[in-house]
mmCIF file of C-alpha atoms in Angstrom:
data_model
loop_
_atom_site.group_PDB
_atom_site.id
_atom_site.type_symbol
_atom_site.label_atom_id
_atom_site.label_comp_id
_atom_site.label_asym_id
_atom_site.label_seq_id
_atom_site.Cartn_x
_atom_site.Cartn_y
_atom_site.Cartn_z
ATOM 1 C CA UNK A 26 24.502 -48.639 -23.591
ATOM 2 C CA UNK A 27 22.363 -45.570 -24.346
ATOM 3 C CA UNK A 28 23.486 -42.369 -22.744
ATOM 4 C CA UNK A 29 20.720 -40.497 -20.921
ATOM 5 C CA UNK A 30 20.671 -36.866 -22.088
ATOM 6 C CA UNK A 31 21.278 -34.177 -19.519
ATOM 7 C CA UNK A 32 18.065 -32.198 -18.999
ATOM 8 C CA UNK A 33 18.166 -28.565 -20.063
ATOM 9 C CA UNK A 34 17.186 -26.087 -17.354
ATOM 10 C CA UNK A 35 16.088 -22.666 -18.600
ATOM 11 C CA UNK A 36 14.685 -21.082 -15.435
ATOM 12 C CA UNK A 37 14.456 -21.725 -11.709
ATOM 13 C CA UNK A 38 10.950 -21.519 -10.226
ATOM 14 C CA UNK A 39 10.727 -20.707 -6.516
ATOM 15 C CA UNK A 40 8.123 -20.145 -3.816
ATOM 16 C CA UNK A 41 8.513 -17.955 -0.714
ATOM 17 C CA UNK A 42 6.372 -17.998 2.411
ATOM 18 C CA UNK A 43 9.109 -16.923 4.801
ATOM 19 C CA UNK A 44 7.535 -14.089 6.740
ATOM 20 C CA UNK A 45 8.048 -10.346 6.526
ATOM 21 C CA UNK A 46 11.842 -10.024 6.513
ATOM 22 C CA UNK A 47 12.814 -8.106 3.383
ATOM 23 C CA UNK A 48 16.493 -8.959 3.847
ATOM 24 C CA UNK A 49 15.746 -12.689 4.206
ATOM 25 C CA UNK A 50 13.701 -12.615 1.002
ATOM 26 C CA UNK A 51 16.404 -10.772 -0.942
ATOM 27 C CA UNK A 52 19.163 -12.998 0.430
ATOM 28 C CA UNK A 53 17.260 -16.177 -0.454
ATOM 29 C CA UNK A 54 16.516 -15.082 -4.017
ATOM 30 C CA UNK A 55 20.112 -13.921 -4.485
ATOM 31 C CA UNK A 56 21.479 -17.196 -3.097
ATOM 32 C CA UNK A 57 19.307 -19.203 -5.493
ATOM 33 C CA UNK A 58 20.395 -17.107 -8.435
ATOM 34 C CA UNK A 59 24.073 -17.308 -7.463
ATOM 35 C CA UNK A 60 23.860 -21.094 -7.127
ATOM 36 C CA UNK A 61 22.166 -21.803 -10.469
ATOM 37 C CA UNK A 62 22.977 -18.732 -12.611
ATOM 38 C CA UNK A 63 19.568 -19.029 -14.281
ATOM 39 C CA UNK A 64 16.655 -16.606 -14.494
ATOM 40 C CA UNK A 65 14.315 -16.791 -11.505
ATOM 41 C CA UNK A 66 10.546 -17.064 -11.695
ATOM 42 C CA UNK A 67 8.999 -16.435 -8.278
ATOM 43 C CA UNK A 68 5.842 -18.383 -9.042
ATOM 44 C CA UNK A 69 4.346 -17.812 -5.597
ATOM 45 C CA UNK A 70 5.311 -15.589 -2.709
ATOM 46 C CA UNK A 71 3.525 -14.246 0.342
ATOM 47 C CA UNK A 72 4.229 -13.744 3.999
ATOM 48 C CA UNK A 73 2.227 -16.863 4.856
ATOM 49 C CA UNK A 74 0.948 -20.007 3.183
ATOM 50 C CA UNK A 75 -2.777 -20.635 2.937
ATOM 51 C CA UNK A 76 -2.597 -23.167 5.770
ATOM 52 C CA UNK A 77 -0.639 -20.818 8.013
ATOM 53 C CA UNK A 78 -3.092 -18.010 7.271
ATOM 54 C CA UNK A 79 -6.071 -20.184 8.194
ATOM 55 C CA UNK A 80 -4.372 -21.105 11.473
ATOM 56 C CA UNK A 81 -3.256 -17.563 12.301
ATOM 57 C CA UNK A 82 -4.640 -15.026 9.786
ATOM 58 C CA UNK A 83 -3.164 -11.989 11.530
ATOM 59 C CA UNK A 84 0.253 -13.391 12.426
ATOM 60 C CA UNK A 85 1.644 -10.362 10.586
ATOM 61 C CA UNK A 86 0.042 -6.943 10.834
ATOM 62 C CA UNK A 87 -1.104 -5.135 7.734
ATOM 63 C CA UNK A 88 1.683 -2.608 8.306
ATOM 64 C CA UNK A 89 4.260 -5.422 8.297
ATOM 65 C CA UNK A 90 2.877 -6.900 5.063
ATOM 66 C CA UNK A 91 2.776 -3.450 3.431
ATOM 67 C CA UNK A 92 6.384 -2.791 4.471
ATOM 68 C CA UNK A 93 7.403 -6.188 3.086
ATOM 69 C CA UNK A 94 5.781 -5.395 -0.256
ATOM 70 C CA UNK A 95 7.347 -1.922 -0.290
ATOM 71 C CA UNK A 96 10.730 -3.500 0.319
ATOM 72 C CA UNK A 97 10.609 -6.421 -2.089
ATOM 73 C CA UNK A 98 8.570 -5.382 -5.150
ATOM 74 C CA UNK A 99 10.816 -2.497 -6.285
ATOM 75 C CA UNK A 100 13.835 -4.702 -5.627
ATOM 76 C CA UNK A 101 12.335 -7.602 -7.627
ATOM 77 C CA UNK A 102 11.571 -5.243 -10.490
ATOM 78 C CA UNK A 103 15.168 -3.964 -10.492
ATOM 79 C CA UNK A 104 16.760 -7.420 -10.742
ATOM 80 C CA UNK A 105 17.423 -8.371 -14.371
ATOM 81 C CA UNK A 106 17.604 -12.041 -13.382
ATOM 82 C CA UNK A 107 14.099 -12.162 -11.861
ATOM 83 C CA UNK A 108 11.849 -12.582 -14.881
ATOM 84 C CA UNK A 109 8.450 -13.269 -13.312
ATOM 85 C CA UNK A 110 6.761 -12.970 -9.938
ATOM 86 C CA UNK A 111 3.282 -13.485 -8.501
ATOM 87 C CA UNK A 112 1.801 -12.978 -5.047
ATOM 88 C CA UNK A 113 0.109 -16.029 -3.542
ATOM 89 C CA UNK A 114 -3.423 -15.304 -2.326
ATOM 90 C CA UNK A 115 -3.750 -16.994 1.052
ATOM 91 C CA UNK A 116 -7.535 -16.394 0.945
ATOM 92 C CA UNK A 117 -7.649 -15.188 4.577
ATOM 93 C CA UNK A 118 -5.751 -12.776 6.773
ATOM 94 C CA UNK A 119 -3.183 -10.174 5.833
ATOM 95 C CA UNK A 120 -1.669 -12.248 3.003
ATOM 96 C CA UNK A 121 -5.030 -12.430 1.191
ATOM 97 C CA UNK A 122 -5.362 -10.290 -1.923
ATOM 98 C CA UNK A 123 -9.135 -10.313 -2.384
ATOM 99 C CA UNK A 124 -12.343 -10.967 -0.523
ATOM 100 C CA UNK A 125 -14.917 -13.593 -1.524
ATOM 101 C CA UNK A 126 -16.897 -10.925 -3.394
ATOM 102 C CA UNK A 127 -13.862 -10.195 -5.589
ATOM 103 C CA UNK A 128 -12.942 -6.817 -4.124
ATOM 104 C CA UNK A 129 -9.310 -6.283 -3.239
ATOM 105 C CA UNK A 130 -8.055 -6.396 0.328
ATOM 106 C CA UNK A 131 -5.561 -3.817 1.543
ATOM 107 C CA UNK A 132 -2.806 -6.247 0.549
ATOM 108 C CA UNK A 133 -4.371 -6.663 -2.890
ATOM 109 C CA UNK A 134 -4.597 -2.903 -3.355
ATOM 110 C CA UNK A 135 -0.973 -2.505 -2.248
ATOM 111 C CA UNK A 136 0.244 -5.249 -4.604
ATOM 112 C CA UNK A 137 -1.761 -3.799 -7.507
ATOM 113 C CA UNK A 138 -0.198 -0.382 -6.935
ATOM 114 C CA UNK A 139 3.234 -1.527 -8.143
#
């Protein structure tokens, strides 16, 4: 009988759309890292998904989103085990990073400032 090789896992890719709690974000990323002991790529994160933003584009105020970014981006950048990260553009509301004409929203400007 042929033995099936064990797949090799080099990184763990995660998404986050869990709101504006900085501590929840940090705890979740830390828990994932502690469980797998592999580098983390946060391939998408935002306060809301696209669908949630369409349904309720201003569920979170701009001040809340800015505070979330201020709390998580420097932390992400200081973690040697987080290798990549990218904000998810929800296209509408306070999680959107640009307008249809390509100019940056306040969230986009904030994200670009890091």
